[in-house]
Amino acid sequence: MIEIVPSILSADFARLAEDIARVERAGATILHLDIMDGHFVPNLTIGPPVVASVRRTTRLHLDVHLMIENPERYVEAFVEAGANSVSVHFEACRHLDGTLGLIRKAGAMAGVVLNPATPVSVLEDVLEVADYVLLMSVNPGFGGQKLIPYVLDKARKLDRMRREKKLALPIEIDGGVNRQNLADVVRSGCEWIVTGSAIFHTPDPEATVREMREIAAGATGVRV
Ligand code: DX5
Ligand code: ZN
């Protein structure tokens, strides 16, 4: 099942509820929230109180992407705030298995994120204790960057790896996806397609999400 997953990083934070309602009307079922601490990435965004406010405005699945150091200290707070899935960077976890376990125990889906330069081979053994994998297709920190093409090869490798292991976990991709490259992204094996600026920096985000859902459906032959 392909999902177009709007990232609120490029939404208007003063009109968040309206922007969320727009993409919800277009059929989005998952919303992506980027958490940055100014250490793991050179930018700052939001913390659990804003996630809790978003939780009160929508019933969408809230997918929280932690771009922070020591994520194990905060996963419970984000799940308590209303996150349905929480992903942590491989590069930020000294005890990845333990941190994924913490997320599951708190009651959310546990995701592992790889930066562009981190090979998918590092997931070989941990794949079975993760609920999804997020492949960064830009260096994390900012919206509006260009997709790094070799990440689609990583998606194809990961797709092969999960099939060999008979695991059905979704592959999420994040960064630089737009209407032009979406079909290639879908064909590489990704299911949760995060998109920020290509949705919220258009005059009609609702129409854009509808259009992207059509493109994604056309690329797979499956109705999204
Ligand atoms: C980047 C964030 C992304 C970002 C994607 O660090 O993780 O979720 O919002 O934005 P676009 O789609 O503009 O590249
Ligand atoms: Zn993200």
PDB file of C-alpha atoms and ligand atoms in Angstrom:
ATOM      1  CA  MET A   1       0.000   0.000   0.000  1.00  0.00           C
ATOM      2  CA  ILE A   2       1.586   3.277  -1.115  1.00  0.00           C
ATOM      3  CA  GLU A   3       1.018   6.245   1.159  1.00  0.00           C
ATOM      4  CA  ILE A   4       1.822   9.872   0.407  1.00  0.00           C
ATOM      5  CA  VAL A   5       2.997  11.082   3.807  1.00  0.00           C
ATOM      6  CA  PRO A   6       2.955  14.884   4.198  1.00  0.00           C
ATOM      7  CA  SER A   7       5.759  16.345   6.336  1.00  0.00           C
ATOM      8  CA  ILE A   8       4.565  19.353   8.310  1.00  0.00           C
ATOM      9  CA  LEU A   9       8.092  20.808   8.318  1.00  0.00           C
ATOM     10  CA  SER A  10       7.100  22.890   5.301  1.00  0.00           C
ATOM     11  CA  ALA A  11       3.590  23.719   6.562  1.00  0.00           C
ATOM     12  CA  ASP A  12       2.636  27.026   8.181  1.00  0.00           C
ATOM     13  CA  PHE A  13       3.195  26.360  11.893  1.00  0.00           C
ATOM     14  CA  ALA A  14       0.832  29.192  12.818  1.00  0.00           C
ATOM     15  CA  ARG A  15      -1.923  27.516  10.765  1.00  0.00           C
ATOM     16  CA  LEU A  16      -1.009  23.921  11.346  1.00  0.00           C
ATOM     17  CA  ALA A  17      -4.548  22.618  11.946  1.00  0.00           C
ATOM     18  CA  GLU A  18      -5.744  24.095   8.619  1.00  0.00           C
ATOM     19  CA  ASP A  19      -2.778  22.680   6.699  1.00  0.00           C
ATOM     20  CA  ILE A  20      -3.302  19.248   8.268  1.00  0.00           C
ATOM     21  CA  ALA A  21      -7.027  19.337   7.420  1.00  0.00           C
ATOM     22  CA  ARG A  22      -6.123  20.055   3.768  1.00  0.00           C
ATOM     23  CA  VAL A  23      -3.946  16.972   3.335  1.00  0.00           C
ATOM     24  CA  GLU A  24      -6.390  14.863   5.333  1.00  0.00           C
ATOM     25  CA  ARG A  25      -9.209  15.831   2.931  1.00  0.00           C
ATOM     26  CA  ALA A  26      -6.984  14.693   0.065  1.00  0.00           C
ATOM     27  CA  GLY A  27      -6.793  11.190   1.539  1.00  0.00           C
ATOM     28  CA  ALA A  28      -3.490  11.220   3.421  1.00  0.00           C
ATOM     29  CA  THR A  29      -3.589   8.806   6.358  1.00  0.00           C
ATOM     30  CA  ILE A  30      -0.144   9.378   7.853  1.00  0.00           C
ATOM     31  CA  LEU A  31       1.432  12.672   8.914  1.00  0.00           C
ATOM     32  CA  HIS A  32       5.214  13.029   9.273  1.00  0.00           C
ATOM     33  CA  LEU A  33       6.640  15.155  12.110  1.00  0.00           C
ATOM     34  CA  ASP A  34      10.333  16.084  12.055  1.00  0.00           C
ATOM     35  CA  ILE A  35      11.996  16.514  15.443  1.00  0.00           C
ATOM     36  CA  MET A  36      15.416  18.226  15.356  1.00  0.00           C
ATOM     37  CA  ASP A  37      17.649  19.113  18.299  1.00  0.00           C
ATOM     38  CA  GLY A  38      20.349  21.363  16.826  1.00  0.00           C
ATOM     39  CA  HIS A  39      22.986  18.699  17.609  1.00  0.00           C
ATOM     40  CA  PHE A  40      22.302  15.634  15.492  1.00  0.00           C
ATOM     41  CA  VAL A  41      21.280  18.011  12.705  1.00  0.00           C
ATOM     42  CA  PRO A  42      22.017  21.724  12.377  1.00  0.00           C
ATOM     43  CA  ASN A  43      18.391  22.825  12.846  1.00  0.00           C
ATOM     44  CA  LEU A  44      15.734  23.018  15.557  1.00  0.00           C
ATOM     45  CA  THR A  45      12.048  22.213  15.328  1.00  0.00           C
ATOM     46  CA  ILE A  46       9.432  20.975  17.772  1.00  0.00           C
ATOM     47  CA  GLY A  47       9.112  18.776  20.847  1.00  0.00           C
ATOM     48  CA  PRO A  48       6.432  16.681  22.571  1.00  0.00           C
ATOM     49  CA  PRO A  49       4.066  19.607  23.442  1.00  0.00           C
ATOM     50  CA  VAL A  50       3.532  20.442  19.761  1.00  0.00           C
ATOM     51  CA  VAL A  51       3.064  16.757  18.920  1.00  0.00           C
ATOM     52  CA  ALA A  52       0.394  16.621  21.661  1.00  0.00           C
ATOM     53  CA  SER A  53      -1.345  19.678  20.148  1.00  0.00           C
ATOM     54  CA  VAL A  54      -1.289  18.096  16.694  1.00  0.00           C
ATOM     55  CA  ARG A  55      -2.715  14.924  18.260  1.00  0.00           C
ATOM     56  CA  ARG A  56      -5.720  16.936  19.458  1.00  0.00           C
ATOM     57  CA  THR A  57      -6.418  18.304  15.964  1.00  0.00           C
ATOM     58  CA  THR A  58      -6.342  15.088  13.914  1.00  0.00           C
ATOM     59  CA  ARG A  59      -6.912  11.351  14.009  1.00  0.00           C
ATOM     60  CA  LEU A  60      -4.224  10.703  11.375  1.00  0.00           C
ATOM     61  CA  HIS A  61      -1.383   8.299  12.147  1.00  0.00           C
ATOM     62  CA  LEU A  62       1.406  10.512  13.555  1.00  0.00           C
ATOM     63  CA  ASP A  63       4.813   9.394  12.328  1.00  0.00           C
ATOM     64  CA  VAL A  64       7.541  11.006  14.420  1.00  0.00           C
ATOM     65  CA  HIS A  65      11.063  11.162  12.944  1.00  0.00           C
ATOM     66  CA  LEU A  66      13.638  11.853  15.650  1.00  0.00           C
ATOM     67  CA  MET A  67      16.722  13.647  14.369  1.00  0.00           C
ATOM     68  CA  ILE A  68      18.162  13.990  17.853  1.00  0.00           C
ATOM     69  CA  GLU A  69      21.057  12.723  19.954  1.00  0.00           C
ATOM     70  CA  ASN A  70      20.223  10.234  22.726  1.00  0.00           C
ATOM     71  CA  PRO A  71      16.773   9.467  21.294  1.00  0.00           C
ATOM     72  CA  GLU A  72      16.228   6.748  23.941  1.00  0.00           C
ATOM     73  CA  ARG A  73      15.702   9.537  26.498  1.00  0.00           C
ATOM     74  CA  TYR A  74      12.713  10.934  24.643  1.00  0.00           C
ATOM     75  CA  VAL A  75      10.871   8.126  22.856  1.00  0.00           C
ATOM     76  CA  GLU A  76       8.392   7.563  25.682  1.00  0.00           C
ATOM     77  CA  ALA A  77       7.519  11.277  25.848  1.00  0.00           C
ATOM     78  CA  PHE A  78       6.741  11.295  22.126  1.00  0.00           C
ATOM     79  CA  VAL A  79       4.576   8.186  22.333  1.00  0.00           C
ATOM     80  CA  GLU A  80       2.761   9.688  25.309  1.00  0.00           C
ATOM     81  CA  ALA A  81       2.239  12.855  23.255  1.00  0.00           C
ATOM     82  CA  GLY A  82       0.430  10.765  20.634  1.00  0.00           C
ATOM     83  CA  ALA A  83       2.983   9.368  18.195  1.00  0.00           C
ATOM     84  CA  ASN A  84       1.837   6.165  16.459  1.00  0.00           C
ATOM     85  CA  SER A  85       5.272   5.453  15.040  1.00  0.00           C
ATOM     86  CA  VAL A  86       8.663   6.720  16.143  1.00  0.00           C
ATOM     87  CA  SER A  87      11.846   6.374  14.122  1.00  0.00           C
ATOM     88  CA  VAL A  88      15.397   6.776  15.405  1.00  0.00           C
ATOM     89  CA  HIS A  89      18.606   7.182  13.436  1.00  0.00           C
ATOM     90  CA  PHE A  90      20.991   4.237  13.294  1.00  0.00           C
ATOM     91  CA  GLU A  91      23.743   6.883  13.520  1.00  0.00           C
ATOM     92  CA  ALA A  92      22.369   8.259  16.824  1.00  0.00           C
ATOM     93  CA  CYS A  93      21.818   4.966  18.668  1.00  0.00           C
ATOM     94  CA  ARG A  94      24.512   3.241  20.674  1.00  0.00           C
ATOM     95  CA  HIS A  95      22.025   0.493  21.552  1.00  0.00           C
ATOM     96  CA  LEU A  96      19.689   0.373  18.578  1.00  0.00           C
ATOM     97  CA  ASP A  97      18.045  -2.929  19.520  1.00  0.00           C
ATOM     98  CA  GLY A  98      17.265  -1.589  22.994  1.00  0.00           C
ATOM     99  CA  THR A  99      15.863   1.692  21.697  1.00  0.00           C
ATOM    100  CA  LEU A 100      13.593  -0.059  19.178  1.00  0.00           C
ATOM    101  CA  GLY A 101      12.405  -2.240  22.055  1.00  0.00           C
ATOM    102  CA  LEU A 102      11.616   0.868  24.134  1.00  0.00           C
ATOM    103  CA  ILE A 103       9.473   2.299  21.336  1.00  0.00           C
ATOM    104  CA  ARG A 104       7.513  -0.933  20.939  1.00  0.00           C
ATOM    105  CA  LYS A 105       7.075  -1.250  24.687  1.00  0.00           C
ATOM    106  CA  ALA A 106       5.714   2.294  24.814  1.00  0.00           C
ATOM    107  CA  GLY A 107       3.087   1.189  22.278  1.00  0.00           C
ATOM    108  CA  ALA A 108       4.240   2.633  18.956  1.00  0.00           C
ATOM    109  CA  MET A 109       5.701   1.194  15.759  1.00  0.00           C
ATOM    110  CA  ALA A 110       9.488   1.275  15.887  1.00  0.00           C
ATOM    111  CA  GLY A 111      11.383   2.599  12.884  1.00  0.00           C
ATOM    112  CA  VAL A 112      15.071   2.769  12.079  1.00  0.00           C
ATOM    113  CA  VAL A 113      16.421   5.584   9.905  1.00  0.00           C
ATOM    114  CA  LEU A 114      19.539   5.534   7.740  1.00  0.00           C
ATOM    115  CA  ASN A 115      21.361   8.635   6.557  1.00  0.00           C
ATOM    116  CA  PRO A 116      22.206   8.603   2.830  1.00  0.00           C
ATOM    117  CA  ALA A 117      25.805   7.424   3.404  1.00  0.00           C
ATOM    118  CA  THR A 118      24.886   4.545   5.741  1.00  0.00           C
ATOM    119  CA  PRO A 119      24.566   1.260   3.802  1.00  0.00           C
ATOM    120  CA  VAL A 120      21.447  -0.874   4.181  1.00  0.00           C
ATOM    121  CA  SER A 121      23.703  -3.833   5.048  1.00  0.00           C
ATOM    122  CA  VAL A 122      23.900  -2.550   8.661  1.00  0.00           C
ATOM    123  CA  LEU A 123      20.240  -3.593   9.021  1.00  0.00           C
ATOM    124  CA  GLU A 124      20.867  -7.225   8.098  1.00  0.00           C
ATOM    125  CA  ASP A 125      20.244  -8.565  11.617  1.00  0.00           C
ATOM    126  CA  VAL A 126      18.131  -5.877  13.225  1.00  0.00           C
ATOM    127  CA  LEU A 127      15.471  -5.874  10.513  1.00  0.00           C
ATOM    128  CA  GLU A 128      13.299  -8.389  12.330  1.00  0.00           C
ATOM    129  CA  VAL A 129      12.957  -6.168  15.419  1.00  0.00           C
ATOM    130  CA  ALA A 130      11.990  -3.069  13.430  1.00  0.00           C
ATOM    131  CA  ASP A 131       8.489  -2.248  12.180  1.00  0.00           C
ATOM    132  CA  TYR A 132       9.658  -0.033   9.287  1.00  0.00           C
ATOM    133  CA  VAL A 133      12.813   1.450   7.800  1.00  0.00           C
ATOM    134  CA  LEU A 134      13.194   5.091   6.806  1.00  0.00           C
ATOM    135  CA  LEU A 135      15.765   5.863   4.134  1.00  0.00           C
ATOM    136  CA  MET A 136      16.892   9.491   4.100  1.00  0.00           C
ATOM    137  CA  SER A 137      17.126  10.672   0.514  1.00  0.00           C
ATOM    138  CA  VAL A 138      18.714  13.979   1.590  1.00  0.00           C
ATOM    139  CA  ASN A 139      21.094  14.787   4.411  1.00  0.00           C
ATOM    140  CA  PRO A 140      18.667  15.466   7.262  1.00  0.00           C
ATOM    141  CA  GLY A 141      18.107  18.923   8.674  1.00  0.00           C
ATOM    142  CA  PHE A 142      16.185  20.935   6.131  1.00  0.00           C
ATOM    143  CA  GLY A 143      13.243  20.675   3.773  1.00  0.00           C
ATOM    144  CA  GLY A 144      13.491  21.654   0.135  1.00  0.00           C
ATOM    145  CA  GLN A 145      16.685  19.762  -0.786  1.00  0.00           C
ATOM    146  CA  LYS A 146      17.301  17.643  -3.870  1.00  0.00           C
ATOM    147  CA  LEU A 147      16.845  13.847  -3.743  1.00  0.00           C
ATOM    148  CA  ILE A 148      20.155  11.944  -3.800  1.00  0.00           C
ATOM    149  CA  PRO A 149      19.706   9.422  -6.661  1.00  0.00           C
ATOM    150  CA  TYR A 150      21.801   6.551  -5.222  1.00  0.00           C
ATOM    151  CA  VAL A 151      19.317   6.236  -2.368  1.00  0.00           C
ATOM    152  CA  LEU A 152      16.918   4.565  -4.827  1.00  0.00           C
ATOM    153  CA  ASP A 153      19.517   1.789  -5.254  1.00  0.00           C
ATOM    154  CA  LYS A 154      19.529   1.425  -1.472  1.00  0.00           C
ATOM    155  CA  ALA A 155      15.729   1.079  -1.567  1.00  0.00           C
ATOM    156  CA  ARG A 156      15.994  -1.692  -4.172  1.00  0.00           C
ATOM    157  CA  LYS A 157      18.605  -3.511  -2.052  1.00  0.00           C
ATOM    158  CA  LEU A 158      16.507  -3.185   1.067  1.00  0.00           C
ATOM    159  CA  ASP A 159      13.446  -4.413  -0.823  1.00  0.00           C
ATOM    160  CA  ARG A 160      15.410  -7.543  -1.836  1.00  0.00           C
ATOM    161  CA  MET A 161      16.671  -8.001   1.716  1.00  0.00           C
ATOM    162  CA  ARG A 162      13.183  -7.873   3.270  1.00  0.00           C
ATOM    163  CA  ARG A 163      11.810 -10.288   0.665  1.00  0.00           C
ATOM    164  CA  GLU A 164      14.632 -12.765   1.304  1.00  0.00           C
ATOM    165  CA  LYS A 165      13.838 -12.593   5.007  1.00  0.00           C
ATOM    166  CA  LYS A 166      10.091 -12.813   4.330  1.00  0.00           C
ATOM    167  CA  LEU A 167       9.507  -9.598   6.247  1.00  0.00           C
ATOM    168  CA  ALA A 168       6.734  -7.250   5.191  1.00  0.00           C
ATOM    169  CA  LEU A 169       7.953  -4.077   6.887  1.00  0.00           C
ATOM    170  CA  PRO A 170       7.314  -0.852   4.951  1.00  0.00           C
ATOM    171  CA  ILE A 171      10.157   1.168   3.455  1.00  0.00           C
ATOM    172  CA  GLU A 172       9.761   4.904   4.035  1.00  0.00           C
ATOM    173  CA  ILE A 173      11.686   7.517   2.070  1.00  0.00           C
ATOM    174  CA  ASP A 174      12.219  11.121   3.113  1.00  0.00           C
ATOM    175  CA  GLY A 175      13.645  14.104   1.310  1.00  0.00           C
ATOM    176  CA  GLY A 176      13.404  15.724  -2.094  1.00  0.00           C
ATOM    177  CA  VAL A 177      10.445  13.717  -3.391  1.00  0.00           C
ATOM    178  CA  ASN A 178       8.284  15.655  -5.839  1.00  0.00           C
ATOM    179  CA  ARG A 179       5.783  15.021  -8.613  1.00  0.00           C
ATOM    180  CA  GLN A 180       8.592  14.545 -11.132  1.00  0.00           C
ATOM    181  CA  ASN A 181      10.558  11.793  -9.345  1.00  0.00           C
ATOM    182  CA  LEU A 182       7.655  10.154  -7.487  1.00  0.00           C
ATOM    183  CA  ALA A 183       7.066   7.337  -9.991  1.00  0.00           C
ATOM    184  CA  ASP A 184      10.753   6.293  -9.829  1.00  0.00           C
ATOM    185  CA  VAL A 185      10.639   6.407  -6.039  1.00  0.00           C
ATOM    186  CA  VAL A 186       7.571   4.136  -5.959  1.00  0.00           C
ATOM    187  CA  ARG A 187       9.115   1.707  -8.439  1.00  0.00           C
ATOM    188  CA  SER A 188      12.251   1.423  -6.266  1.00  0.00           C
ATOM    189  CA  GLY A 189      10.126  -0.311  -3.604  1.00  0.00           C
ATOM    190  CA  CYS A 190       9.230   2.475  -1.152  1.00  0.00           C
ATOM    191  CA  GLU A 191       5.746   2.541   0.376  1.00  0.00           C
ATOM    192  CA  TRP A 192       5.643   5.522   2.764  1.00  0.00           C
ATOM    193  CA  ILE A 193       6.613   8.506   0.663  1.00  0.00           C
ATOM    194  CA  VAL A 194       7.340  11.563   2.792  1.00  0.00           C
ATOM    195  CA  THR A 195       6.905  14.896   1.039  1.00  0.00           C
ATOM    196  CA  GLY A 196       7.192  18.348   2.571  1.00  0.00           C
ATOM    197  CA  SER A 197       7.907  21.313   0.337  1.00  0.00           C
ATOM    198  CA  ALA A 198       6.483  19.667  -2.808  1.00  0.00           C
ATOM    199  CA  ILE A 199       3.099  19.654  -1.033  1.00  0.00           C
ATOM    200  CA  PHE A 200       2.998  22.675   1.273  1.00  0.00           C
ATOM    201  CA  HIS A 201       4.842  25.081  -1.009  1.00  0.00           C
ATOM    202  CA  THR A 202       2.211  24.683  -3.724  1.00  0.00           C
ATOM    203  CA  PRO A 203      -0.832  26.961  -3.871  1.00  0.00           C
ATOM    204  CA  ASP A 204      -3.254  24.063  -3.292  1.00  0.00           C
ATOM    205  CA  PRO A 205      -1.731  21.363  -1.038  1.00  0.00           C
ATOM    206  CA  GLU A 206      -4.960  19.345  -1.141  1.00  0.00           C
ATOM    207  CA  ALA A 207      -4.903  19.101  -4.945  1.00  0.00           C
ATOM    208  CA  THR A 208      -1.182  18.298  -4.868  1.00  0.00           C
ATOM    209  CA  VAL A 209      -1.666  15.351  -2.518  1.00  0.00           C
ATOM    210  CA  ARG A 210      -4.494  14.046  -4.728  1.00  0.00           C
ATOM    211  CA  GLU A 211      -2.278  14.376  -7.777  1.00  0.00           C
ATOM    212  CA  MET A 212       0.621  12.612  -6.056  1.00  0.00           C
ATOM    213  CA  ARG A 213      -1.679   9.773  -4.992  1.00  0.00           C
ATOM    214  CA  GLU A 214      -2.719   9.381  -8.625  1.00  0.00           C
ATOM    215  CA  ILE A 215       0.898   9.341  -9.817  1.00  0.00           C
ATOM    216  CA  ALA A 216       1.832   6.779  -7.153  1.00  0.00           C
ATOM    217  CA  ALA A 217      -1.138   4.590  -8.087  1.00  0.00           C
ATOM    218  CA  GLY A 218      -0.168   4.753 -11.749  1.00  0.00           C
ATOM    219  CA  ALA A 219       3.402   3.732 -10.946  1.00  0.00           C
ATOM    220  CA  THR A 220       2.390   0.590  -9.083  1.00  0.00           C
ATOM    221  CA  GLY A 221      -0.800  -0.328 -10.846  1.00  0.00           C
ATOM    222  CA  VAL A 222      -2.320  -0.526  -7.383  1.00  0.00           C
ATOM    223  CA  ARG A 223      -4.979   1.869  -6.143  1.00  0.00           C
ATOM    224  CA  VAL A 224      -3.635   3.958  -3.247  1.00  0.00           C
TER     225      VAL A 224
HETATM  226  C1  DX5 B   1      14.505  16.548   6.355  1.00  0.00           C
HETATM  227  C2  DX5 B   1      13.189  16.034   6.922  1.00  0.00           C
HETATM  228  C3  DX5 B   1      12.118  15.816   5.926  1.00  0.00           C
HETATM  229  C4  DX5 B   1      11.642  17.027   5.197  1.00  0.00           C
HETATM  230  C5  DX5 B   1      11.371  16.640   3.774  1.00  0.00           C
HETATM  231  O1  DX5 B   1      15.477  16.496   7.348  1.00  0.00           O
HETATM  232  O2  DX5 B   1      13.394  14.805   7.580  1.00  0.00           O
HETATM  233  O3  DX5 B   1      11.007  15.138   6.487  1.00  0.00           O
HETATM  234  O4  DX5 B   1      10.490  17.601   5.737  1.00  0.00           O
HETATM  235  O5  DX5 B   1      11.106  17.782   3.100  1.00  0.00           O
HETATM  236  P1  DX5 B   1      11.164  17.884   1.517  1.00  0.00           P
HETATM  237  O6  DX5 B   1      10.081  17.018   0.993  1.00  0.00           O
HETATM  238  O7  DX5 B   1      10.936  19.347   1.279  1.00  0.00           O
HETATM  239  O8  DX5 B   1      12.530  17.435   1.080  1.00  0.00           O
HETATM  240 ZN    ZN B   2      11.627  13.426   8.224  1.00  0.00          ZN
END
